[in-house]
Coordinates of C-alpha atoms and ligand atoms in Angstrom, one line a residue:
X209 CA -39.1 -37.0 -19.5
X210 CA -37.8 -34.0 -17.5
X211 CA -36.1 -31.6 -20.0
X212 CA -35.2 -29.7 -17.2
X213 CA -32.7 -32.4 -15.9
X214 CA -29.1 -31.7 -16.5
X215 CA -28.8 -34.5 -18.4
X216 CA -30.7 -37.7 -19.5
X217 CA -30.6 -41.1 -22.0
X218 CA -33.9 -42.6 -23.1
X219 CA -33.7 -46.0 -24.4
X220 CA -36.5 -45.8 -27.4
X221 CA -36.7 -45.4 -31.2
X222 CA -35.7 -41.9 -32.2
X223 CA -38.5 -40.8 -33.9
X224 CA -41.3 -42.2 -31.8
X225 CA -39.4 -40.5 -29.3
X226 CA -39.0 -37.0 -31.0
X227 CA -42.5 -37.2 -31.6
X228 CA -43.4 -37.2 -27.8
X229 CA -41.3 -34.3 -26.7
X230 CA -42.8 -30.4 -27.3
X231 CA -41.7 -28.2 -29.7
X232 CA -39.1 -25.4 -29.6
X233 CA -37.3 -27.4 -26.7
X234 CA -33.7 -27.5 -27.6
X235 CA -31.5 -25.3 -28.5
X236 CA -29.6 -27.3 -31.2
X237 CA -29.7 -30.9 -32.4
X238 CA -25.9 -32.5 -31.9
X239 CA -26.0 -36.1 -33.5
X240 CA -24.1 -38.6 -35.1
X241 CA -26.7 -41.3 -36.7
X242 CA -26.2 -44.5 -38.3
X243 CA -24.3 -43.9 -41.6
X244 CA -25.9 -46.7 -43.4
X245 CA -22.1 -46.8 -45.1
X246 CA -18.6 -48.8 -45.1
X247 CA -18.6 -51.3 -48.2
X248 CA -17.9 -50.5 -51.6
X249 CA -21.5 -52.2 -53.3
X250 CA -24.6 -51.8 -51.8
X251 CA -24.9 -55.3 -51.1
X252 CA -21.7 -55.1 -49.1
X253 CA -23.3 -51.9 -46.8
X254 CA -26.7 -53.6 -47.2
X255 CA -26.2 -57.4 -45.6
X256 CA -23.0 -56.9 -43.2
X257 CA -23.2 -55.8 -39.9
X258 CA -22.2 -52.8 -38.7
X259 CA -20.1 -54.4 -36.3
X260 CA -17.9 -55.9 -39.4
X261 CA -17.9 -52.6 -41.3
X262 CA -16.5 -50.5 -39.1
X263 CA -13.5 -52.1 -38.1
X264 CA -10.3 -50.5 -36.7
X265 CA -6.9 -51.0 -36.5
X266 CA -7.6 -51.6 -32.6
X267 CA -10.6 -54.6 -32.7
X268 CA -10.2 -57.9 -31.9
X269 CA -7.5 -57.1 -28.8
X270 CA -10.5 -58.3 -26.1
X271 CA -12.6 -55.3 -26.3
X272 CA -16.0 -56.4 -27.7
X273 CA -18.3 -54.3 -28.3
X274 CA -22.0 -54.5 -29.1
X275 CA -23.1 -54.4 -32.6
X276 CA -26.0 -51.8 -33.7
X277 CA -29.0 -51.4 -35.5
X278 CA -30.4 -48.9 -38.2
X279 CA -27.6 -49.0 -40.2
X280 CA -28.7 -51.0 -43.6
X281 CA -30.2 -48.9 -45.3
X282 CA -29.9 -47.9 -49.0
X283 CA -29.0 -44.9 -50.9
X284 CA -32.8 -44.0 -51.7
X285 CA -34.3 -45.0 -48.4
X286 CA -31.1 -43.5 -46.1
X287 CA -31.8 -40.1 -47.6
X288 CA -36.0 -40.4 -47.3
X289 CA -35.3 -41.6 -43.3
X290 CA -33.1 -38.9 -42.7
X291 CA -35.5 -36.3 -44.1
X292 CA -37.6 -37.7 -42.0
X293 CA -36.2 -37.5 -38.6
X294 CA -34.1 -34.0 -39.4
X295 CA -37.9 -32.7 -40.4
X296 CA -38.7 -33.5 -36.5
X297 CA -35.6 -32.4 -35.2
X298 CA -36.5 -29.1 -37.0
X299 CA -39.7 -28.7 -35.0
X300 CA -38.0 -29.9 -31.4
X301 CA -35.1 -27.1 -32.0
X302 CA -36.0 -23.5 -31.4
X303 CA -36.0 -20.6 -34.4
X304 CA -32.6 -19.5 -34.4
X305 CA -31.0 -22.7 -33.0
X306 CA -28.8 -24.6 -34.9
X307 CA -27.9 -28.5 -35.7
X308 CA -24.6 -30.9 -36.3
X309 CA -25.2 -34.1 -38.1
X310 CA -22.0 -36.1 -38.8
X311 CA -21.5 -38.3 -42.0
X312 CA -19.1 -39.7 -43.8
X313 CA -18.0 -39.4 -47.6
X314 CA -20.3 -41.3 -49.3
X315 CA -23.5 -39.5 -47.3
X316 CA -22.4 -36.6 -47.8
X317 CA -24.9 -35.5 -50.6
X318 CA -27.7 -37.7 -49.3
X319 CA -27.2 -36.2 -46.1
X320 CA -27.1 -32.8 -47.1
X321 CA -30.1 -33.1 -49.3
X322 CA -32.1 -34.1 -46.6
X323 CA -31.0 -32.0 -44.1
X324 CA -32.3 -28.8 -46.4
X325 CA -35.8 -31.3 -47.3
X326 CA -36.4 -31.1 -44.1
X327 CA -36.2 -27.4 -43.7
X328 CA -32.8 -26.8 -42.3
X329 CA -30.7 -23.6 -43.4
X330 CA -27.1 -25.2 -44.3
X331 CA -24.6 -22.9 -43.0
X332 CA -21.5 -24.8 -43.8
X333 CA -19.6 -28.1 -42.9
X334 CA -16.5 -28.9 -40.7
X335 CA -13.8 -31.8 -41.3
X336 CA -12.9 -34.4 -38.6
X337 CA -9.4 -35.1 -39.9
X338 CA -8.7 -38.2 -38.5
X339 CA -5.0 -39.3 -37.6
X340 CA -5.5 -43.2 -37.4
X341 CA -7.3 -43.9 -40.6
X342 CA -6.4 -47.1 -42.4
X343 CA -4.1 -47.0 -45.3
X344 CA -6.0 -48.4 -48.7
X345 CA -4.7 -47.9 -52.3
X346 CA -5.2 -44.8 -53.3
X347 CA -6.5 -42.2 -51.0
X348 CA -7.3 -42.9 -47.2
X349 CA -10.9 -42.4 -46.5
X350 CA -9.3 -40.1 -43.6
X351 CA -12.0 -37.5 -42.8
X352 CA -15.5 -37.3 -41.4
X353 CA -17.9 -34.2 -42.2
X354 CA -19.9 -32.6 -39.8
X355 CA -23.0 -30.6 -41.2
X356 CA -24.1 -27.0 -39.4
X357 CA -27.2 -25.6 -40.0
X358 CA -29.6 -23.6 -38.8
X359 CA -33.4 -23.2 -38.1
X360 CA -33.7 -20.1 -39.9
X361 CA -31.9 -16.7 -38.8
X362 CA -29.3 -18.1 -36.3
X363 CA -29.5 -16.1 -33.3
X364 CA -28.1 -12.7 -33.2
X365 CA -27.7 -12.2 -29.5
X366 CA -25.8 -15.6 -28.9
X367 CA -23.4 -15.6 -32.1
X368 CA -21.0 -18.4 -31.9
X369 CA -17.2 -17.8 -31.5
X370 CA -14.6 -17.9 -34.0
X371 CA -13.5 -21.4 -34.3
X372 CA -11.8 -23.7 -36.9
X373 CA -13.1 -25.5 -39.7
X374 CA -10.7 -28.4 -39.5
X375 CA -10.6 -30.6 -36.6
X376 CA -7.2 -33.1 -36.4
X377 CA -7.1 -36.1 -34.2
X378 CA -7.5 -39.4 -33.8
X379 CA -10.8 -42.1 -33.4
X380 CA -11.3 -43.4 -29.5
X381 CA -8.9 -46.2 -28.9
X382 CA -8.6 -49.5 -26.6
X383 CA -10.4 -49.4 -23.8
X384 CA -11.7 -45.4 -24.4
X385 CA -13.8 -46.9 -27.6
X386 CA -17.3 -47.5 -25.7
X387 CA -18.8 -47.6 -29.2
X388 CA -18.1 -49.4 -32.5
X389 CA -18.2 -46.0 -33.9
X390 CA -17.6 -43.9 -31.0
X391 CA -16.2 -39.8 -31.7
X392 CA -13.8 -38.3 -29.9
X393 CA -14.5 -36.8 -26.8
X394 CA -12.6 -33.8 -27.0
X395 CA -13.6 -33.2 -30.5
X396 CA -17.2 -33.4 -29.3
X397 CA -16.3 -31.3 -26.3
X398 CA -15.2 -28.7 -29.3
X399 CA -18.5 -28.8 -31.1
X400 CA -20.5 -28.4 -28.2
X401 CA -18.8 -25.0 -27.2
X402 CA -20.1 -23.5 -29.9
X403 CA -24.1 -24.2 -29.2
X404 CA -26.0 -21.8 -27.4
X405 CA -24.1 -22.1 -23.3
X406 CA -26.4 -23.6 -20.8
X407 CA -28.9 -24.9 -23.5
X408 CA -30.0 -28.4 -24.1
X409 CA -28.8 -30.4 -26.5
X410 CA -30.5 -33.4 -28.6
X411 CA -29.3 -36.4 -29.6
X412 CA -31.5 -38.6 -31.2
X413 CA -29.0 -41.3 -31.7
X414 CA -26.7 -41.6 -28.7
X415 CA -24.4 -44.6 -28.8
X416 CA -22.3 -44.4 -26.3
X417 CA -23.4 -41.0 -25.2
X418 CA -19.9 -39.1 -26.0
X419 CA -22.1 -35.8 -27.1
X420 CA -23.8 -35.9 -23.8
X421 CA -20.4 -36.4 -21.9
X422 CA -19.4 -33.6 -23.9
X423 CA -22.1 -31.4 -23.3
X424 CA -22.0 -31.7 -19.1
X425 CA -18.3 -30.9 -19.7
X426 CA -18.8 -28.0 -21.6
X427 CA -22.2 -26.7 -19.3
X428 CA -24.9 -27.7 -21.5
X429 CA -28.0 -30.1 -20.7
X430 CA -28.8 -32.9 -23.0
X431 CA -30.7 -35.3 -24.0
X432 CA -30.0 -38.3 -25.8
X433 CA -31.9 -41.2 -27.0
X434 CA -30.2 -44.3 -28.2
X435 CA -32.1 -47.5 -29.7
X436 CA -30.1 -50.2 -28.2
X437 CA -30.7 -51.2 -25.1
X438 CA -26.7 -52.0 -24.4
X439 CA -25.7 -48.6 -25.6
X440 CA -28.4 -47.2 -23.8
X441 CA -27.0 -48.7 -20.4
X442 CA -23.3 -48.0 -21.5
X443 CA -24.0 -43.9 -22.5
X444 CA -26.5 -43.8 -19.0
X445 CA -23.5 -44.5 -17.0
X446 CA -20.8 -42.4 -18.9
X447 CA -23.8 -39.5 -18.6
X448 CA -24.6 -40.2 -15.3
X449 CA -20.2 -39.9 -14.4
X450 CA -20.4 -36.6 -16.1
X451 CA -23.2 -35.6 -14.3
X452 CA -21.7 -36.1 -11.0
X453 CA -18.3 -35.1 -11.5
X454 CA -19.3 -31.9 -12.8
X455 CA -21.8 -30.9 -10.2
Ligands
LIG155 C1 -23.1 -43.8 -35.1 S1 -23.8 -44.4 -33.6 C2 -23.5 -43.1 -32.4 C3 -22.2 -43.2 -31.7 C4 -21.9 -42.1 -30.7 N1 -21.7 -40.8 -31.4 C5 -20.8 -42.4 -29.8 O1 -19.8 -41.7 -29.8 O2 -20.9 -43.4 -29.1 C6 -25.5 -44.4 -33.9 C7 -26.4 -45.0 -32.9 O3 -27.7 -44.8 -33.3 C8 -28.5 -45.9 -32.8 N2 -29.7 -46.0 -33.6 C9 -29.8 -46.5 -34.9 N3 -31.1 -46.4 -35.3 C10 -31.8 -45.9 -34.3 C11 -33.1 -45.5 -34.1 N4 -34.0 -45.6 -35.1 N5 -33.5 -45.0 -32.9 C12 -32.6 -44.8 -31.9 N6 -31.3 -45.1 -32.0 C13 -30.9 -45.6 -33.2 C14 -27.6 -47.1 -32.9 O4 -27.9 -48.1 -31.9 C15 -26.2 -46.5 -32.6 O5 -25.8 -46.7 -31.3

């Protein structure tokens, strides 16, 4: 790997792949891993795929999409993996760099328990408000939560701006939706902004490589490194477009 590239997908596990790459190389972990959610019972998130739990209002219109790994895991084990991986992350990201991890409501506390296991400093959490989430009795399940944190101090000379909390707009649509769980390009292309400009970006679990389209847009580097071998293909190319438009 060439971490001086401009950008770059590896197709590998994420951890065997973190462990290869030298410390105090990024400036900021962006990722969105597999929630290990969607059902109501464990055995529900447990035994479906995660192709039939995260269905939107726009599937079955001729767009298939591959399904994805990694995502079965229960409360217990979710929160031990994730310490895991975010310990790593810790050592790949530079003192005073920071991270994004997105989750949903149910991992909320597992997530944020392991992000501060493994030694991040949690500076705070930012709502996706989403403006296409399905009705259900009761209260939608409408927003996502992205996690910021820090490895320790966060740097003093490259302070981030002011910027919003609350982030409103809708989940990738049609033909835009590369992923089954895809995020927003111009809400990724929002986070981004506020990491360190010009510095390389991880993400450990790709997809469809919207953080890394994001980041070339925005003038960061990135890395990402996706498990599947379709997604792999699928966020290469979108990388690859950003890449050379942006040259
Ligand atoms: C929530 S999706 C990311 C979607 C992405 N943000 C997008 O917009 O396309 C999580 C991805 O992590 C990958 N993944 C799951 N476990 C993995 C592992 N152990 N190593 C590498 N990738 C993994 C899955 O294949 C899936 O594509």
């Amino acid at each position: 790997m060439d971490l001086s590239l401009p950008a770059q997908i590896v197709h590998g596990e994420a951890l065997d792949t973190m462990r290869g790459l030298p410390s105090a190389a990024f400036d900021a972990l962006v990722c969105d891993p597999p929630y290990c959610s969607g059902g109501i019972s464990t055995a529900e998130r447990t035994s479906r795929t995660a192709a039939e739990k995260y269905v939107s209002s726009d599937s079955g219109q001729g767009h298939a999409l591959p399904d994805f790994g990694g995502d079965q895991r229960d409360q217990r084990s979710f929160t031990l993996w994730c310490s895991i991986w975010l310990a790593e992350a810790l050592r790949l990201v530079r003192p005073g760099g920071s991270s994004l991890v997105f989750t949903d409501w149910r991992q909320l506390p597992a997530m944020s328990d392991a992000l501060q296991v493994a030694g991040w400093r949690w500076r705070g959490i930012v709502v996706w408000a989403k403006t296409n989430a399905r009705p259900q009795p009761g209260f939608a399940n409408q927003s996502e939560y992205v996690l910021w944190a820090s490895h320790g101090q966060l740097d003093r000379d490259h302070q981030p701006p002011y910027l919003p909390g609350v982030y409103t707009l809708g989940s990738p649509k049609g033909r835009a939706r590369r992923h089954i769980t895809a995020k927003p390009l111009p809400l990724m292309q929002q986070l981004v902004r506020a990491m360190t400009p010009g510095g390389l970006l991880l993400d450990p679990y790709a997809g469809s490589g919207t953080t890394g389209v994001a980041a070339v847009m925005e003038g960061r580097r990135f890395l990402g490194i996706e498990g599947s071998a379709a997604y792999a293909q699928i966020a290469a190319e979108s990388v690859a477009a950003a890449v050379a438009h942006h040259r």
